[in-house]
């Protein structure tokens, strides 16, 4: 994907008036354009679920039906952890280690509805936070990346299949290296260790 006719000064002054030409060349070297998408996280899918019919179905059609309105092709979702990750909370499917409730997660409903409209939809998922029990050793929570975290992600994927949401195409780690709370305080986040990433990959293909 390449852009031409771009004037930085024009964009700064009046971005809506600045024309952009996008050239798609399948023979070009570099990154491939896989489509455009949207993010569902921080409990936002719950708002859509609460719409009454037929408005809810009409909105879903506008979002995901191919060759119609937004025609979203890629959907990134949050693996909920019952934690404040922005302006809302994405519910956890496992609030304690020995309890699982897949129906608590509205994200699975959203994925299912989206794929009914577009079976070719690509779904990505990443965990922005985990419940307090994940990674607890000797009554103290350890690193964000641990064996409990892998088990938690795998159980979320099982829930996706059990609820009819289907397979998850890509699993990622935290989406950013710095987080900010509602008071504007920032916190640096650790990057996933290579050993943990390899362990997660092995668990996914097992």
JSON list of C-alpha atoms in Angstrom, two decimals, residues 55-195:
[
{"chain": "A", "resi": 55, "resn": "UNK", "atom": "CA", "xyz": [-31.86, -2.07, 14.82]},
{"chain": "A", "resi": 56, "resn": "UNK", "atom": "CA", "xyz": [-29.20, -4.42, 16.17]},
{"chain": "A", "resi": 57, "resn": "UNK", "atom": "CA", "xyz": [-29.20, -6.61, 13.07]},
{"chain": "A", "resi": 58, "resn": "UNK", "atom": "CA", "xyz": [-29.19, -3.55, 10.84]},
{"chain": "A", "resi": 59, "resn": "UNK", "atom": "CA", "xyz": [-26.10, -2.21, 12.61]},
{"chain": "A", "resi": 60, "resn": "UNK", "atom": "CA", "xyz": [-24.37, -5.59, 12.32]},
{"chain": "A", "resi": 61, "resn": "UNK", "atom": "CA", "xyz": [-25.16, -5.64, 8.59]},
{"chain": "A", "resi": 62, "resn": "UNK", "atom": "CA", "xyz": [-23.70, -2.16, 8.21]},
{"chain": "A", "resi": 63, "resn": "UNK", "atom": "CA", "xyz": [-20.52, -3.28, 9.97]},
{"chain": "A", "resi": 64, "resn": "UNK", "atom": "CA", "xyz": [-19.83, -6.75, 8.57]},
{"chain": "A", "resi": 65, "resn": "UNK", "atom": "CA", "xyz": [-21.88, -7.54, 5.45]},
{"chain": "A", "resi": 66, "resn": "UNK", "atom": "CA", "xyz": [-19.51, -7.75, 2.43]},
{"chain": "A", "resi": 67, "resn": "UNK", "atom": "CA", "xyz": [-19.80, -5.03, -0.23]},
{"chain": "A", "resi": 68, "resn": "UNK", "atom": "CA", "xyz": [-22.17, -3.09, 1.97]},
{"chain": "A", "resi": 69, "resn": "UNK", "atom": "CA", "xyz": [-21.36, -0.04, 4.12]},
{"chain": "A", "resi": 70, "resn": "UNK", "atom": "CA", "xyz": [-18.26, -0.61, 6.32]},
{"chain": "A", "resi": 71, "resn": "UNK", "atom": "CA", "xyz": [-17.60, -4.18, 5.08]},
{"chain": "A", "resi": 72, "resn": "UNK", "atom": "CA", "xyz": [-15.18, -4.88, 7.95]},
{"chain": "A", "resi": 73, "resn": "UNK", "atom": "CA", "xyz": [-12.74, -7.62, 6.95]},
{"chain": "A", "resi": 74, "resn": "UNK", "atom": "CA", "xyz": [-10.59, -7.90, 10.08]},
{"chain": "A", "resi": 75, "resn": "UNK", "atom": "CA", "xyz": [-11.82, -7.85, 13.69]},
{"chain": "A", "resi": 76, "resn": "UNK", "atom": "CA", "xyz": [-9.48, -7.51, 16.67]},
{"chain": "A", "resi": 77, "resn": "UNK", "atom": "CA", "xyz": [-10.98, -8.38, 20.04]},
{"chain": "A", "resi": 78, "resn": "UNK", "atom": "CA", "xyz": [-9.85, -8.21, 23.65]},
{"chain": "A", "resi": 79, "resn": "UNK", "atom": "CA", "xyz": [-9.46, -11.35, 25.74]},
{"chain": "A", "resi": 80, "resn": "UNK", "atom": "CA", "xyz": [-11.25, -9.98, 28.78]},
{"chain": "A", "resi": 81, "resn": "UNK", "atom": "CA", "xyz": [-9.71, -10.00, 32.24]},
{"chain": "A", "resi": 82, "resn": "UNK", "atom": "CA", "xyz": [-12.24, -8.14, 34.43]},
{"chain": "A", "resi": 83, "resn": "UNK", "atom": "CA", "xyz": [-9.85, -5.17, 34.52]},
{"chain": "A", "resi": 84, "resn": "UNK", "atom": "CA", "xyz": [-10.06, -1.51, 33.58]},
{"chain": "A", "resi": 85, "resn": "UNK", "atom": "CA", "xyz": [-8.13, -1.31, 30.30]},
{"chain": "A", "resi": 86, "resn": "UNK", "atom": "CA", "xyz": [-9.45, 2.04, 29.14]},
{"chain": "A", "resi": 87, "resn": "UNK", "atom": "CA", "xyz": [-12.99, 3.39, 29.30]},
{"chain": "A", "resi": 88, "resn": "UNK", "atom": "CA", "xyz": [-14.60, 0.05, 30.13]},
{"chain": "A", "resi": 89, "resn": "UNK", "atom": "CA", "xyz": [-14.10, -3.48, 31.40]},
{"chain": "A", "resi": 90, "resn": "UNK", "atom": "CA", "xyz": [-14.13, -6.60, 29.25]},
{"chain": "A", "resi": 91, "resn": "UNK", "atom": "CA", "xyz": [-15.58, -9.48, 31.31]},
{"chain": "A", "resi": 92, "resn": "UNK", "atom": "CA", "xyz": [-13.49, -12.53, 32.13]},
{"chain": "A", "resi": 93, "resn": "UNK", "atom": "CA", "xyz": [-14.60, -16.05, 31.28]},
{"chain": "A", "resi": 94, "resn": "UNK", "atom": "CA", "xyz": [-12.58, -17.33, 34.29]},
{"chain": "A", "resi": 95, "resn": "UNK", "atom": "CA", "xyz": [-12.79, -15.05, 37.30]},
{"chain": "A", "resi": 96, "resn": "UNK", "atom": "CA", "xyz": [-11.25, -17.80, 39.42]},
{"chain": "A", "resi": 97, "resn": "UNK", "atom": "CA", "xyz": [-8.99, -20.59, 38.21]},
{"chain": "A", "resi": 98, "resn": "UNK", "atom": "CA", "xyz": [-11.51, -23.43, 38.63]},
{"chain": "A", "resi": 99, "resn": "UNK", "atom": "CA", "xyz": [-14.57, -21.67, 37.21]},
{"chain": "A", "resi": 100, "resn": "UNK", "atom": "CA", "xyz": [-15.43, -21.07, 33.55]},
{"chain": "A", "resi": 101, "resn": "UNK", "atom": "CA", "xyz": [-18.43, -19.21, 32.15]},
{"chain": "A", "resi": 102, "resn": "UNK", "atom": "CA", "xyz": [-18.19, -18.75, 28.39]},
{"chain": "A", "resi": 103, "resn": "UNK", "atom": "CA", "xyz": [-21.63, -17.12, 28.18]},
{"chain": "A", "resi": 104, "resn": "UNK", "atom": "CA", "xyz": [-20.40, -14.16, 30.22]},
{"chain": "A", "resi": 105, "resn": "UNK", "atom": "CA", "xyz": [-18.35, -12.91, 27.27]},
{"chain": "A", "resi": 106, "resn": "UNK", "atom": "CA", "xyz": [-20.36, -10.93, 24.70]},
{"chain": "A", "resi": 107, "resn": "UNK", "atom": "CA", "xyz": [-17.35, -10.85, 22.37]},
{"chain": "A", "resi": 108, "resn": "UNK", "atom": "CA", "xyz": [-18.13, -14.40, 21.29]},
{"chain": "A", "resi": 109, "resn": "UNK", "atom": "CA", "xyz": [-21.63, -13.31, 20.31]},
{"chain": "A", "resi": 110, "resn": "UNK", "atom": "CA", "xyz": [-20.15, -10.46, 18.26]},
{"chain": "A", "resi": 111, "resn": "UNK", "atom": "CA", "xyz": [-17.71, -12.76, 16.44]},
{"chain": "A", "resi": 112, "resn": "UNK", "atom": "CA", "xyz": [-20.50, -15.25, 15.72]},
{"chain": "A", "resi": 113, "resn": "UNK", "atom": "CA", "xyz": [-22.79, -12.58, 14.33]},
{"chain": "A", "resi": 114, "resn": "UNK", "atom": "CA", "xyz": [-19.98, -11.07, 12.26]},
{"chain": "A", "resi": 115, "resn": "UNK", "atom": "CA", "xyz": [-19.04, -14.42, 10.73]},
{"chain": "A", "resi": 116, "resn": "UNK", "atom": "CA", "xyz": [-22.64, -15.18, 9.86]},
{"chain": "A", "resi": 117, "resn": "UNK", "atom": "CA", "xyz": [-22.45, -12.13, 7.62]},
{"chain": "A", "resi": 118, "resn": "UNK", "atom": "CA", "xyz": [-18.87, -12.61, 6.45]},
{"chain": "A", "resi": 119, "resn": "UNK", "atom": "CA", "xyz": [-17.49, -16.17, 6.82]},
{"chain": "A", "resi": 120, "resn": "UNK", "atom": "CA", "xyz": [-14.10, -14.94, 5.58]},
{"chain": "A", "resi": 121, "resn": "UNK", "atom": "CA", "xyz": [-13.71, -12.50, 8.49]},
{"chain": "A", "resi": 122, "resn": "UNK", "atom": "CA", "xyz": [-10.24, -12.62, 10.07]},
{"chain": "A", "resi": 123, "resn": "UNK", "atom": "CA", "xyz": [-10.27, -12.50, 13.87]},
{"chain": "A", "resi": 124, "resn": "UNK", "atom": "CA", "xyz": [-7.35, -11.46, 16.07]},
{"chain": "A", "resi": 125, "resn": "UNK", "atom": "CA", "xyz": [-7.35, -11.59, 19.87]},
{"chain": "A", "resi": 126, "resn": "UNK", "atom": "CA", "xyz": [-5.03, -10.34, 22.60]},
{"chain": "A", "resi": 127, "resn": "UNK", "atom": "CA", "xyz": [-5.18, -10.07, 26.37]},
{"chain": "A", "resi": 128, "resn": "UNK", "atom": "CA", "xyz": [-4.75, -6.57, 27.78]},
{"chain": "A", "resi": 129, "resn": "UNK", "atom": "CA", "xyz": [-5.14, -7.73, 31.39]},
{"chain": "A", "resi": 130, "resn": "UNK", "atom": "CA", "xyz": [-5.71, -10.92, 33.38]},
{"chain": "A", "resi": 131, "resn": "UNK", "atom": "CA", "xyz": [-7.71, -11.70, 36.53]},
{"chain": "A", "resi": 132, "resn": "UNK", "atom": "CA", "xyz": [-5.81, -11.44, 39.81]},
{"chain": "A", "resi": 133, "resn": "UNK", "atom": "CA", "xyz": [-5.33, -15.21, 40.16]},
{"chain": "A", "resi": 134, "resn": "UNK", "atom": "CA", "xyz": [-3.24, -15.49, 36.97]},
{"chain": "A", "resi": 135, "resn": "UNK", "atom": "CA", "xyz": [0.45, -15.84, 37.80]},
{"chain": "A", "resi": 136, "resn": "UNK", "atom": "CA", "xyz": [0.05, -16.01, 41.58]},
{"chain": "A", "resi": 137, "resn": "UNK", "atom": "CA", "xyz": [2.88, -17.84, 43.30]},
{"chain": "A", "resi": 138, "resn": "UNK", "atom": "CA", "xyz": [3.36, -17.92, 47.08]},
{"chain": "A", "resi": 139, "resn": "UNK", "atom": "CA", "xyz": [0.47, -15.46, 47.52]},
{"chain": "A", "resi": 140, "resn": "UNK", "atom": "CA", "xyz": [2.11, -12.89, 45.23]},
{"chain": "A", "resi": 141, "resn": "UNK", "atom": "CA", "xyz": [1.39, -12.11, 41.57]},
{"chain": "A", "resi": 142, "resn": "UNK", "atom": "CA", "xyz": [4.40, -12.63, 39.33]},
{"chain": "A", "resi": 143, "resn": "UNK", "atom": "CA", "xyz": [5.07, -11.51, 35.76]},
{"chain": "A", "resi": 144, "resn": "UNK", "atom": "CA", "xyz": [2.23, -10.85, 33.30]},
{"chain": "A", "resi": 145, "resn": "UNK", "atom": "CA", "xyz": [3.66, -13.62, 31.12]},
{"chain": "A", "resi": 146, "resn": "UNK", "atom": "CA", "xyz": [3.50, -16.99, 32.88]},
{"chain": "A", "resi": 147, "resn": "UNK", "atom": "CA", "xyz": [2.05, -20.49, 32.56]},
{"chain": "A", "resi": 148, "resn": "UNK", "atom": "CA", "xyz": [-1.29, -19.39, 34.00]},
{"chain": "A", "resi": 149, "resn": "UNK", "atom": "CA", "xyz": [-1.56, -16.77, 31.26]},
{"chain": "A", "resi": 150, "resn": "UNK", "atom": "CA", "xyz": [-1.10, -19.41, 28.57]},
{"chain": "A", "resi": 151, "resn": "UNK", "atom": "CA", "xyz": [-3.71, -21.64, 30.20]},
{"chain": "A", "resi": 152, "resn": "UNK", "atom": "CA", "xyz": [-6.09, -18.67, 30.43]},
{"chain": "A", "resi": 153, "resn": "UNK", "atom": "CA", "xyz": [-5.69, -17.83, 26.73]},
{"chain": "A", "resi": 154, "resn": "UNK", "atom": "CA", "xyz": [-6.21, -21.46, 25.70]},
{"chain": "A", "resi": 155, "resn": "UNK", "atom": "CA", "xyz": [-9.40, -21.71, 27.76]},
{"chain": "A", "resi": 156, "resn": "UNK", "atom": "CA", "xyz": [-10.68, -18.49, 26.12]},
{"chain": "A", "resi": 157, "resn": "UNK", "atom": "CA", "xyz": [-10.06, -20.03, 22.69]},
{"chain": "A", "resi": 158, "resn": "UNK", "atom": "CA", "xyz": [-11.96, -23.17, 23.75]},
{"chain": "A", "resi": 159, "resn": "UNK", "atom": "CA", "xyz": [-14.85, -20.94, 24.80]},
{"chain": "A", "resi": 160, "resn": "UNK", "atom": "CA", "xyz": [-14.82, -19.30, 21.38]},
{"chain": "A", "resi": 161, "resn": "UNK", "atom": "CA", "xyz": [-15.30, -22.68, 19.74]},
{"chain": "A", "resi": 162, "resn": "UNK", "atom": "CA", "xyz": [-17.88, -23.90, 22.26]},
{"chain": "A", "resi": 163, "resn": "UNK", "atom": "CA", "xyz": [-20.04, -20.79, 21.78]},
{"chain": "A", "resi": 164, "resn": "UNK", "atom": "CA", "xyz": [-19.99, -21.00, 17.99]},
{"chain": "A", "resi": 165, "resn": "UNK", "atom": "CA", "xyz": [-17.65, -18.05, 17.47]},
{"chain": "A", "resi": 166, "resn": "UNK", "atom": "CA", "xyz": [-15.23, -20.37, 15.67]},
{"chain": "A", "resi": 167, "resn": "UNK", "atom": "CA", "xyz": [-11.47, -20.43, 15.36]},
{"chain": "A", "resi": 168, "resn": "UNK", "atom": "CA", "xyz": [-9.34, -17.43, 16.25]},
{"chain": "A", "resi": 169, "resn": "UNK", "atom": "CA", "xyz": [-6.93, -16.69, 13.41]},
{"chain": "A", "resi": 170, "resn": "UNK", "atom": "CA", "xyz": [-4.25, -14.82, 15.37]},
{"chain": "A", "resi": 171, "resn": "UNK", "atom": "CA", "xyz": [-3.34, -14.50, 19.05]},
{"chain": "A", "resi": 172, "resn": "UNK", "atom": "CA", "xyz": [-1.18, -11.60, 20.20]},
{"chain": "A", "resi": 173, "resn": "UNK", "atom": "CA", "xyz": [0.27, -10.17, 23.39]},
{"chain": "A", "resi": 174, "resn": "UNK", "atom": "CA", "xyz": [-0.47, -6.78, 24.94]},
{"chain": "A", "resi": 175, "resn": "UNK", "atom": "CA", "xyz": [-1.25, -4.28, 22.17]},
{"chain": "A", "resi": 176, "resn": "UNK", "atom": "CA", "xyz": [1.02, -1.52, 23.48]},
{"chain": "A", "resi": 177, "resn": "UNK", "atom": "CA", "xyz": [4.08, -1.09, 25.69]},
{"chain": "A", "resi": 178, "resn": "UNK", "atom": "CA", "xyz": [2.72, 1.79, 27.77]},
{"chain": "A", "resi": 179, "resn": "UNK", "atom": "CA", "xyz": [-0.69, 2.05, 29.41]},
{"chain": "A", "resi": 180, "resn": "UNK", "atom": "CA", "xyz": [-2.40, 5.07, 30.94]},
{"chain": "A", "resi": 181, "resn": "UNK", "atom": "CA", "xyz": [-5.08, 5.09, 33.63]},
{"chain": "A", "resi": 182, "resn": "UNK", "atom": "CA", "xyz": [-8.08, 7.42, 33.88]},
{"chain": "A", "resi": 183, "resn": "UNK", "atom": "CA", "xyz": [-6.02, 9.94, 35.88]},
{"chain": "A", "resi": 184, "resn": "UNK", "atom": "CA", "xyz": [-3.44, 10.22, 33.10]},
{"chain": "A", "resi": 185, "resn": "UNK", "atom": "CA", "xyz": [-0.76, 8.24, 34.91]},
{"chain": "A", "resi": 186, "resn": "UNK", "atom": "CA", "xyz": [1.34, 6.11, 32.59]},
{"chain": "A", "resi": 187, "resn": "UNK", "atom": "CA", "xyz": [2.93, 2.75, 33.30]},
{"chain": "A", "resi": 188, "resn": "UNK", "atom": "CA", "xyz": [5.54, 0.92, 31.24]},
{"chain": "A", "resi": 189, "resn": "UNK", "atom": "CA", "xyz": [4.58, -2.64, 30.33]},
{"chain": "A", "resi": 190, "resn": "UNK", "atom": "CA", "xyz": [7.01, -5.49, 29.86]},
{"chain": "A", "resi": 191, "resn": "UNK", "atom": "CA", "xyz": [7.37, -7.11, 26.46]},
{"chain": "A", "resi": 192, "resn": "UNK", "atom": "CA", "xyz": [6.68, -10.85, 26.26]},
{"chain": "A", "resi": 193, "resn": "UNK", "atom": "CA", "xyz": [9.83, -12.94, 26.79]},
{"chain": "A", "resi": 194, "resn": "UNK", "atom": "CA", "xyz": [10.84, -15.05, 23.82]},
{"chain": "A", "resi": 195, "resn": "UNK", "atom": "CA", "xyz": [10.59, -18.23, 25.90]}
]
